[in-house]
Amino acid sequence: MASNFSTQFVDSALHGNTSFELSYTDPNQKWIIRNHILSLIQNYPSLSPSMDSFIHNNGSTVNLLKAEGKLSVSPPIPLTIWVHVSYPAMAPMVFVMGSFDSPIHRDHPFVDSSSGATFVPYLQTWQYPRSNLVELVKNLVNLFSIDHPLVYSPTNSTFSHPSMVSKREALDRLAGMVHYDLVFMEAKTEEEIEELSNLQGEMAKRVETTNSLIDQIETERSILKRRVEDLVMESDVVMNWLRVHDGITGDETEDAFEGVDEESKMKIDCLAASMAIDDLIYSLEKAIEGGVLSFEAYIKQVRVLAREQFFCTAMLVKLGASPVVH
């Protein structure tokens, strides 16, 4: 039986013989609470009764009985069990008391690491008269022996064979395993999402770079197309001029452009070189369209040819000739 001191304390508290008035009002309820508390203390002497004010999440305050002490597992677990104001219809409120040296496991499936509030399946399926304080603590001992809520090395399971495990204990154990699997999968999924997000950002940058290169190529293509059109027009003008002057056609075309002096010859050579460069750039454009030439090689060659054409144009300007307009 419970000690005389514990019995006297519980009786005095429930009958209002103390300065601290409890919030329980129903005599039948008080009798049930008395029997359950004393039975709990008798079966688990490491727990002792006391009373205090409990503040709910909504701010309301009630004066309740509680049993507190250390749960007999290895290593012991500081625990407080508050007897709800509507007990036994409502389940008690259980809190694991962590400390700086032994904090509550952050990913424990049944204990909140910040408040210590405990949500074991036994509490969530509480139903009087099947449920009581003694069976609750028995369930906590079995559950926490398998999965300790404080940051300690986990102890070995007390179950040597599946046939020795009760249905409830097996379900509790399974719930813990599922919880840890879900925590692992959630962490893995977040890691994969972060990797995919980084990859998406990199792909967006590559798409932007590719679009920029395509715009540059389209601009070059438009410029080269206009140059080809200009060359065709200039070629038609020259051919018409040759047909009009002295009937020069065919192989005689090249003889029609002979300089009368060195300066004229230089002008003709510069004009011919500039037009030849235009023809070569046009051929390079066809080569890149056909996939024969890479874009990098194309740009490199165009820069070299543009430099040579610039020198030819500068020479024509120096000689007083009109440069070819591209």
mmCIF file of C-alpha atoms in Angstrom:
data_model
loop_
_atom_site.group_PDB
_atom_site.id
_atom_site.type_symbol
_atom_site.label_atom_id
_atom_site.label_comp_id
_atom_site.label_asym_id
_atom_site.label_seq_id
_atom_site.Cartn_x
_atom_site.Cartn_y
_atom_site.Cartn_z
ATOM 1 C CA MET A 1 0.000 0.000 0.000
ATOM 2 C CA ALA A 2 0.984 3.636 -0.369
ATOM 3 C CA SER A 3 2.748 5.267 2.575
ATOM 4 C CA ASN A 4 0.659 6.883 5.307
ATOM 5 C CA PHE A 5 2.114 10.258 4.428
ATOM 6 C CA SER A 6 1.046 9.983 0.755
ATOM 7 C CA THR A 7 -2.409 8.757 1.757
ATOM 8 C CA GLN A 8 -2.918 11.591 4.231
ATOM 9 C CA PHE A 9 -1.636 14.151 1.728
ATOM 10 C CA VAL A 10 -4.004 13.014 -1.047
ATOM 11 C CA ASP A 11 -7.000 12.815 1.321
ATOM 12 C CA SER A 12 -6.329 16.285 2.740
ATOM 13 C CA ALA A 13 -5.866 17.799 -0.708
ATOM 14 C CA LEU A 14 -9.054 16.296 -2.164
ATOM 15 C CA HIS A 15 -11.188 17.158 0.874
ATOM 16 C CA GLY A 16 -10.046 20.799 0.962
ATOM 17 C CA ASN A 17 -8.183 20.532 4.231
ATOM 18 C CA THR A 18 -5.318 22.651 2.898
ATOM 19 C CA SER A 19 -4.897 26.322 1.990
ATOM 20 C CA PHE A 20 -4.531 25.292 -1.659
ATOM 21 C CA GLU A 21 -7.995 24.460 -3.033
ATOM 22 C CA LEU A 22 -8.084 21.967 -5.918
ATOM 23 C CA SER A 23 -10.369 22.427 -8.922
ATOM 24 C CA TYR A 24 -12.070 19.011 -8.652
ATOM 25 C CA THR A 25 -15.723 19.341 -7.515
ATOM 26 C CA ASP A 26 -17.465 15.994 -8.046
ATOM 27 C CA PRO A 27 -17.213 13.687 -4.989
ATOM 28 C CA ASN A 28 -17.275 10.548 -7.160
ATOM 29 C CA GLN A 29 -14.502 12.006 -9.297
ATOM 30 C CA LYS A 30 -12.421 12.753 -6.210
ATOM 31 C CA TRP A 31 -12.821 9.165 -4.997
ATOM 32 C CA ILE A 32 -11.615 7.773 -8.357
ATOM 33 C CA ILE A 33 -8.671 10.194 -8.399
ATOM 34 C CA ARG A 34 -7.736 9.181 -4.835
ATOM 35 C CA ASN A 35 -7.716 5.475 -5.668
ATOM 36 C CA HIS A 36 -5.778 5.934 -8.915
ATOM 37 C CA ILE A 37 -3.143 8.209 -7.371
ATOM 38 C CA LEU A 38 -2.560 5.925 -4.375
ATOM 39 C CA SER A 39 -2.432 2.845 -6.611
ATOM 40 C CA LEU A 40 0.113 4.604 -8.836
ATOM 41 C CA ILE A 41 2.353 5.551 -5.911
ATOM 42 C CA GLN A 42 2.101 2.031 -4.490
ATOM 43 C CA ASN A 43 3.215 0.448 -7.766
ATOM 44 C CA TYR A 44 5.814 3.119 -8.553
ATOM 45 C CA PRO A 45 7.331 4.427 -5.282
ATOM 46 C CA SER A 46 9.700 6.697 -7.223
ATOM 47 C CA LEU A 47 6.700 8.958 -7.888
ATOM 48 C CA SER A 48 5.191 11.130 -5.166
ATOM 49 C CA PRO A 49 1.971 13.236 -5.036
ATOM 50 C CA SER A 50 1.871 17.025 -4.916
ATOM 51 C CA MET A 51 -0.397 19.817 -6.094
ATOM 52 C CA ASP A 52 0.133 22.980 -8.091
ATOM 53 C CA SER A 53 -1.470 25.387 -10.569
ATOM 54 C CA PHE A 54 -1.579 24.312 -14.194
ATOM 55 C CA ILE A 55 -1.845 26.918 -16.965
ATOM 56 C CA HIS A 56 -3.502 25.730 -20.174
ATOM 57 C CA ASN A 57 -2.544 27.013 -23.622
ATOM 58 C CA ASN A 58 -5.592 29.294 -23.662
ATOM 59 C CA GLY A 59 -4.388 31.006 -20.468
ATOM 60 C CA SER A 60 -6.884 29.438 -18.053
ATOM 61 C CA THR A 61 -5.496 28.220 -14.723
ATOM 62 C CA VAL A 62 -6.630 25.244 -12.650
ATOM 63 C CA ASN A 63 -5.339 23.728 -9.395
ATOM 64 C CA LEU A 64 -4.526 20.068 -9.915
ATOM 65 C CA LEU A 65 -2.987 17.056 -8.286
ATOM 66 C CA LYS A 66 0.143 15.689 -9.874
ATOM 67 C CA ALA A 67 2.555 12.809 -9.462
ATOM 68 C CA GLU A 68 6.187 13.596 -10.108
ATOM 69 C CA GLY A 69 9.492 11.864 -9.781
ATOM 70 C CA LYS A 70 11.760 9.697 -11.896
ATOM 71 C CA LEU A 71 10.525 6.937 -14.148
ATOM 72 C CA SER A 72 12.297 3.660 -13.414
ATOM 73 C CA VAL A 73 14.144 3.104 -16.679
ATOM 74 C CA SER A 74 17.861 3.226 -17.376
ATOM 75 C CA PRO A 75 18.822 6.010 -17.067
ATOM 76 C CA PRO A 76 15.870 7.386 -15.011
ATOM 77 C CA ILE A 77 13.551 9.930 -16.644
ATOM 78 C CA PRO A 78 12.243 12.960 -14.660
ATOM 79 C CA LEU A 79 8.486 12.913 -15.184
ATOM 80 C CA THR A 80 5.381 14.861 -14.117
ATOM 81 C CA ILE A 81 1.830 13.509 -14.475
ATOM 82 C CA TRP A 82 -0.932 16.086 -14.048
ATOM 83 C CA VAL A 83 -4.402 14.722 -13.193
ATOM 84 C CA HIS A 84 -6.778 16.537 -15.546
ATOM 85 C CA VAL A 85 -9.647 18.556 -14.030
ATOM 86 C CA SER A 86 -12.044 16.218 -15.921
ATOM 87 C CA TYR A 87 -10.205 13.009 -14.997
ATOM 88 C CA PRO A 88 -10.897 10.106 -15.564
ATOM 89 C CA ALA A 89 -12.999 11.081 -18.587
ATOM 90 C CA MET A 90 -10.011 13.066 -19.863
ATOM 91 C CA ALA A 91 -6.492 11.651 -20.015
ATOM 92 C CA PRO A 92 -3.835 13.027 -17.675
ATOM 93 C CA MET A 93 -1.153 15.380 -18.998
ATOM 94 C CA VAL A 94 2.357 13.946 -18.999
ATOM 95 C CA PHE A 95 5.574 15.965 -19.251
ATOM 96 C CA VAL A 96 9.160 14.725 -19.521
ATOM 97 C CA MET A 97 11.546 17.086 -17.749
ATOM 98 C CA GLY A 98 14.697 17.573 -19.808
ATOM 99 C CA SER A 99 17.769 19.448 -18.621
ATOM 100 C CA PHE A 100 20.859 21.175 -20.012
ATOM 101 C CA ASP A 101 22.974 18.048 -19.544
ATOM 102 C CA SER A 102 20.317 15.675 -20.835
ATOM 103 C CA PRO A 103 17.968 17.480 -23.251
ATOM 104 C CA ILE A 104 14.981 15.844 -24.892
ATOM 105 C CA HIS A 105 15.696 14.100 -28.168
ATOM 106 C CA ARG A 106 14.817 16.513 -30.967
ATOM 107 C CA ASP A 107 13.197 13.864 -33.196
ATOM 108 C CA HIS A 108 11.543 11.711 -30.543
ATOM 109 C CA PRO A 109 8.217 10.349 -31.870
ATOM 110 C CA PHE A 110 6.240 10.797 -28.633
ATOM 111 C CA VAL A 111 7.837 13.715 -26.717
ATOM 112 C CA ASP A 112 7.930 17.357 -27.798
ATOM 113 C CA SER A 113 11.524 18.560 -27.468
ATOM 114 C CA SER A 114 10.600 22.146 -26.537
ATOM 115 C CA SER A 115 7.888 21.614 -23.887
ATOM 116 C CA GLY A 116 8.386 17.986 -22.850
ATOM 117 C CA ALA A 117 4.703 17.263 -23.524
ATOM 118 C CA THR A 118 4.186 13.549 -24.103
ATOM 119 C CA PHE A 119 1.743 12.166 -26.678
ATOM 120 C CA VAL A 120 2.056 8.389 -26.461
ATOM 121 C CA PRO A 121 -0.676 6.312 -28.145
ATOM 122 C CA TYR A 122 -1.968 5.233 -24.723
ATOM 123 C CA LEU A 123 -2.920 8.841 -23.947
ATOM 124 C CA GLN A 124 -4.358 9.443 -27.389
ATOM 125 C CA THR A 125 -6.621 6.391 -27.077
ATOM 126 C CA TRP A 126 -7.507 7.014 -23.404
ATOM 127 C CA GLN A 127 -10.845 5.531 -22.395
ATOM 128 C CA TYR A 128 -12.094 5.065 -18.849
ATOM 129 C CA PRO A 129 -12.434 2.565 -17.146
ATOM 130 C CA ARG A 130 -10.068 0.607 -19.370
ATOM 131 C CA SER A 131 -7.366 3.280 -18.919
ATOM 132 C CA ASN A 132 -5.774 4.327 -15.627
ATOM 133 C CA LEU A 133 -2.612 5.859 -14.208
ATOM 134 C CA VAL A 134 -0.882 2.575 -13.337
ATOM 135 C CA GLU A 135 -1.291 1.162 -16.838
ATOM 136 C CA LEU A 136 -0.198 4.501 -18.297
ATOM 137 C CA VAL A 137 3.097 4.475 -16.399
ATOM 138 C CA LYS A 138 3.627 0.811 -17.220
ATOM 139 C CA ASN A 139 3.211 1.705 -20.893
ATOM 140 C CA LEU A 140 5.644 4.629 -20.543
ATOM 141 C CA VAL A 141 8.265 2.371 -18.931
ATOM 142 C CA ASN A 142 8.028 -0.170 -21.739
ATOM 143 C CA LEU A 143 8.028 2.504 -24.451
ATOM 144 C CA PHE A 144 10.872 4.629 -23.056
ATOM 145 C CA SER A 145 12.971 1.517 -22.367
ATOM 146 C CA ILE A 146 12.975 0.975 -26.117
ATOM 147 C CA ASP A 147 13.264 4.609 -27.217
ATOM 148 C CA HIS A 148 14.641 6.864 -24.472
ATOM 149 C CA PRO A 149 13.322 10.448 -24.761
ATOM 150 C CA LEU A 150 16.494 12.057 -23.417
ATOM 151 C CA VAL A 151 19.790 12.301 -25.268
ATOM 152 C CA TYR A 152 21.367 9.099 -24.032
ATOM 153 C CA SER A 153 22.603 6.019 -25.793
ATOM 154 C CA PRO A 154 19.526 3.870 -26.384
ATOM 155 C CA THR A 155 19.183 0.868 -24.111
ATOM 156 C CA ASN A 156 18.624 -2.628 -25.369
ATOM 157 C CA SER A 157 15.044 -3.716 -25.873
ATOM 158 C CA THR A 158 13.506 -5.599 -22.968
ATOM 159 C CA PHE A 159 11.652 -7.801 -25.418
ATOM 160 C CA SER A 160 13.672 -10.901 -26.208
ATOM 161 C CA HIS A 161 11.142 -12.441 -28.595
ATOM 162 C CA PRO A 162 8.137 -11.091 -30.559
ATOM 163 C CA SER A 163 5.852 -13.570 -28.794
ATOM 164 C CA MET A 164 6.540 -11.781 -25.473
ATOM 165 C CA VAL A 165 5.410 -8.405 -26.821
ATOM 166 C CA SER A 166 1.826 -7.336 -26.226
ATOM 167 C CA LYS A 167 -0.271 -5.911 -29.052
ATOM 168 C CA ARG A 168 -0.157 -2.385 -27.600
ATOM 169 C CA GLU A 169 3.621 -2.510 -27.020
ATOM 170 C CA ALA A 170 4.166 -3.810 -30.546
ATOM 171 C CA LEU A 171 2.063 -0.963 -31.955
ATOM 172 C CA ASP A 172 3.982 1.600 -29.874
ATOM 173 C CA ARG A 173 7.273 0.185 -31.079
ATOM 174 C CA LEU A 174 6.064 0.192 -34.680
ATOM 175 C CA ALA A 175 4.863 3.806 -34.339
ATOM 176 C CA GLY A 176 8.317 4.868 -33.151
ATOM 177 C CA MET A 177 10.048 3.096 -36.042
ATOM 178 C CA VAL A 178 7.668 4.672 -38.560
ATOM 179 C CA HIS A 179 8.273 8.114 -37.026
ATOM 180 C CA TYR A 180 12.057 7.860 -37.398
ATOM 181 C CA ASP A 181 11.676 6.580 -40.952
ATOM 182 C CA LEU A 182 9.483 9.581 -41.756
ATOM 183 C CA VAL A 183 12.004 11.974 -40.190
ATOM 184 C CA PHE A 184 14.796 10.452 -42.292
ATOM 185 C CA MET A 185 12.704 10.565 -45.467
ATOM 186 C CA GLU A 186 11.703 14.180 -44.792
ATOM 187 C CA ALA A 187 15.339 15.232 -44.334
ATOM 188 C CA LYS A 188 16.337 13.329 -47.478
ATOM 189 C CA THR A 189 13.489 14.904 -49.452
ATOM 190 C CA GLU A 190 14.431 18.419 -48.317
ATOM 191 C CA GLU A 191 18.023 17.762 -49.368
ATOM 192 C CA GLU A 192 16.909 16.548 -52.800
ATOM 193 C CA ILE A 193 14.588 19.548 -53.202
ATOM 194 C CA GLU A 194 17.459 21.906 -52.396
ATOM 195 C CA GLU A 195 19.692 20.162 -54.945
ATOM 196 C CA LEU A 196 16.968 20.349 -57.594
ATOM 197 C CA SER A 197 16.407 24.036 -56.823
ATOM 198 C CA ASN A 198 20.112 24.733 -57.283
ATOM 199 C CA LEU A 199 20.085 22.751 -60.533
ATOM 200 C CA GLN A 200 17.041 24.701 -61.708
ATOM 201 C CA GLY A 201 18.856 27.981 -61.055
ATOM 202 C CA GLU A 202 21.902 26.762 -62.976
ATOM 203 C CA MET A 203 19.737 25.649 -65.899
ATOM 204 C CA ALA A 204 17.998 29.041 -65.935
ATOM 205 C CA LYS A 205 21.415 30.741 -66.198
ATOM 206 C CA ARG A 206 22.400 28.439 -69.051
ATOM 207 C CA VAL A 207 19.145 29.146 -70.863
ATOM 208 C CA GLU A 208 19.758 32.878 -70.480
ATOM 209 C CA THR A 209 23.311 32.530 -71.844
ATOM 210 C CA THR A 210 22.092 30.389 -74.759
ATOM 211 C CA ASN A 211 19.363 32.882 -75.635
ATOM 212 C CA SER A 212 21.933 35.679 -75.590
ATOM 213 C CA LEU A 213 24.189 33.750 -77.984
ATOM 214 C CA ILE A 214 21.238 33.045 -80.266
ATOM 215 C CA ASP A 215 20.375 36.759 -80.329
ATOM 216 C CA GLN A 216 23.976 37.604 -81.249
ATOM 217 C CA ILE A 217 23.967 35.018 -84.033
ATOM 218 C CA GLU A 218 20.678 36.335 -85.380
ATOM 219 C CA THR A 219 22.085 39.869 -85.372
ATOM 220 C CA GLU A 220 25.207 38.726 -87.254
ATOM 221 C CA ARG A 221 23.042 36.797 -89.671
ATOM 222 C CA SER A 222 20.907 39.852 -90.415
ATOM 223 C CA ILE A 223 24.019 41.976 -90.989
ATOM 224 C CA LEU A 224 25.558 39.388 -93.303
ATOM 225 C CA LYS A 225 22.301 39.013 -95.197
ATOM 226 C CA ARG A 226 22.202 42.753 -95.812
ATOM 227 C CA ARG A 227 25.821 42.631 -97.016
ATOM 228 C CA VAL A 228 24.967 39.863 -99.467
ATOM 229 C CA GLU A 229 22.063 41.899 -100.803
ATOM 230 C CA ASP A 230 24.337 44.932 -101.207
ATOM 231 C CA LEU A 231 26.967 42.831 -103.018
ATOM 232 C CA VAL A 232 24.360 41.436 -105.388
ATOM 233 C CA MET A 233 23.190 44.958 -106.200
ATOM 234 C CA GLU A 234 26.759 46.173 -106.709
ATOM 235 C CA SER A 235 27.483 43.159 -108.907
ATOM 236 C CA ASP A 236 24.472 43.960 -111.070
ATOM 237 C CA VAL A 237 25.626 47.578 -111.380
ATOM 238 C CA VAL A 238 29.106 46.459 -112.455
ATOM 239 C CA MET A 239 27.784 43.932 -114.981
ATOM 240 C CA ASN A 240 25.456 46.548 -116.468
ATOM 241 C CA TRP A 241 28.348 48.977 -116.699
ATOM 242 C CA LEU A 242 30.482 46.397 -118.497
ATOM 243 C CA ARG A 243 27.754 45.610 -120.971
ATOM 244 C CA VAL A 244 27.319 49.295 -121.792
ATOM 245 C CA HIS A 245 31.006 50.174 -122.120
ATOM 246 C CA ASP A 246 32.677 48.716 -125.192
ATOM 247 C CA GLY A 247 30.633 45.520 -125.029
ATOM 248 C CA ILE A 248 33.042 43.908 -122.585
ATOM 249 C CA THR A 249 31.707 40.531 -121.378
ATOM 250 C CA GLY A 250 32.918 37.145 -120.208
ATOM 251 C CA ASP A 251 36.711 36.711 -119.907
ATOM 252 C CA GLU A 252 37.332 40.318 -120.904
ATOM 253 C CA THR A 253 35.806 41.545 -117.635
ATOM 254 C CA GLU A 254 39.030 41.314 -115.686
ATOM 255 C CA ASP A 255 40.936 43.332 -118.339
ATOM 256 C CA ALA A 256 38.451 46.195 -117.955
ATOM 257 C CA PHE A 257 39.859 47.084 -114.536
ATOM 258 C CA GLU A 258 43.460 48.006 -115.183
ATOM 259 C CA GLY A 259 44.925 50.961 -113.420
ATOM 260 C CA VAL A 260 46.608 53.639 -115.440
ATOM 261 C CA ASP A 261 49.097 54.306 -112.644
ATOM 262 C CA GLU A 262 50.279 52.861 -109.339
ATOM 263 C CA GLU A 263 47.676 54.739 -107.310
ATOM 264 C CA SER A 264 44.830 53.402 -109.458
ATOM 265 C CA LYS A 265 46.187 49.882 -109.169
ATOM 266 C CA MET A 266 46.306 50.206 -105.367
ATOM 267 C CA LYS A 267 42.707 51.433 -105.358
ATOM 268 C CA ILE A 268 41.591 48.483 -107.476
ATOM 269 C CA ASP A 269 43.523 46.025 -105.308
ATOM 270 C CA CYS A 270 42.008 47.432 -102.131
ATOM 271 C CA LEU A 271 38.503 47.343 -103.591
ATOM 272 C CA ALA A 272 39.028 43.789 -104.811
ATOM 273 C CA ALA A 273 40.391 42.701 -101.422
ATOM 274 C CA SER A 274 37.451 44.293 -99.583
ATOM 275 C CA MET A 275 34.927 42.580 -101.849
ATOM 276 C CA ALA A 276 36.760 39.285 -101.538
ATOM 277 C CA ILE A 277 36.537 39.547 -97.768
ATOM 278 C CA ASP A 278 32.769 40.103 -98.097
ATOM 279 C CA ASP A 279 32.524 36.956 -100.215
ATOM 280 C CA LEU A 280 34.568 34.997 -97.674
ATOM 281 C CA ILE A 281 32.410 36.155 -94.765
ATOM 282 C CA TYR A 282 29.333 35.097 -96.717
ATOM 283 C CA SER A 283 30.882 31.646 -97.220
ATOM 284 C CA LEU A 284 31.638 31.438 -93.504
ATOM 285 C CA GLU A 285 27.990 32.220 -92.778
ATOM 286 C CA LYS A 286 26.907 29.323 -94.973
ATOM 287 C CA ALA A 287 29.430 27.083 -93.255
ATOM 288 C CA ILE A 288 28.090 27.845 -89.770
ATOM 289 C CA GLU A 289 24.501 27.372 -90.976
ATOM 290 C CA GLY A 290 25.452 23.955 -92.330
ATOM 291 C CA GLY A 291 27.147 22.949 -89.084
ATOM 292 C CA VAL A 292 30.564 22.679 -90.737
ATOM 293 C CA LEU A 293 32.038 25.526 -88.681
ATOM 294 C CA SER A 294 31.646 26.192 -84.949
ATOM 295 C CA PHE A 295 30.417 29.540 -83.706
ATOM 296 C CA GLU A 296 33.688 30.247 -81.878
ATOM 297 C CA ALA A 297 35.758 29.617 -85.016
ATOM 298 C CA TYR A 298 33.339 31.725 -87.052
ATOM 299 C CA ILE A 299 33.648 34.705 -84.707
ATOM 300 C CA LYS A 300 37.441 34.381 -84.658
ATOM 301 C CA GLN A 301 37.688 34.400 -88.477
ATOM 302 C CA VAL A 302 35.212 37.267 -88.848
ATOM 303 C CA ARG A 303 37.267 39.416 -86.483
ATOM 304 C CA VAL A 304 40.455 38.765 -88.463
ATOM 305 C CA LEU A 305 38.729 39.511 -91.782
ATOM 306 C CA ALA A 306 37.060 42.634 -90.397
ATOM 307 C CA ARG A 307 40.499 43.932 -89.329
ATOM 308 C CA GLU A 308 41.901 43.354 -92.842
ATOM 309 C CA GLN A 309 38.865 44.993 -94.430
ATOM 310 C CA PHE A 310 39.317 47.973 -92.133
ATOM 311 C CA PHE A 311 42.893 48.463 -93.397
ATOM 312 C CA CYS A 312 41.665 48.260 -97.018
ATOM 313 C CA THR A 313 38.988 50.858 -96.320
ATOM 314 C CA ALA A 314 41.497 53.115 -94.593
ATOM 315 C CA MET A 315 43.817 52.841 -97.609
ATOM 316 C CA LEU A 316 40.968 53.742 -99.997
ATOM 317 C CA VAL A 317 40.155 56.782 -97.906
ATOM 318 C CA LYS A 318 43.792 57.782 -97.949
ATOM 319 C CA LEU A 319 43.957 57.377 -101.749
ATOM 320 C CA GLY A 320 40.847 59.484 -102.184
ATOM 321 C CA ALA A 321 38.641 56.666 -103.399
ATOM 322 C CA SER A 322 35.142 56.041 -102.128
ATOM 323 C CA PRO A 323 35.189 52.958 -99.842
ATOM 324 C CA VAL A 324 32.695 50.198 -100.340
ATOM 325 C CA VAL A 325 29.666 50.765 -98.074
ATOM 326 C CA HIS A 326 28.543 47.592 -96.271
#
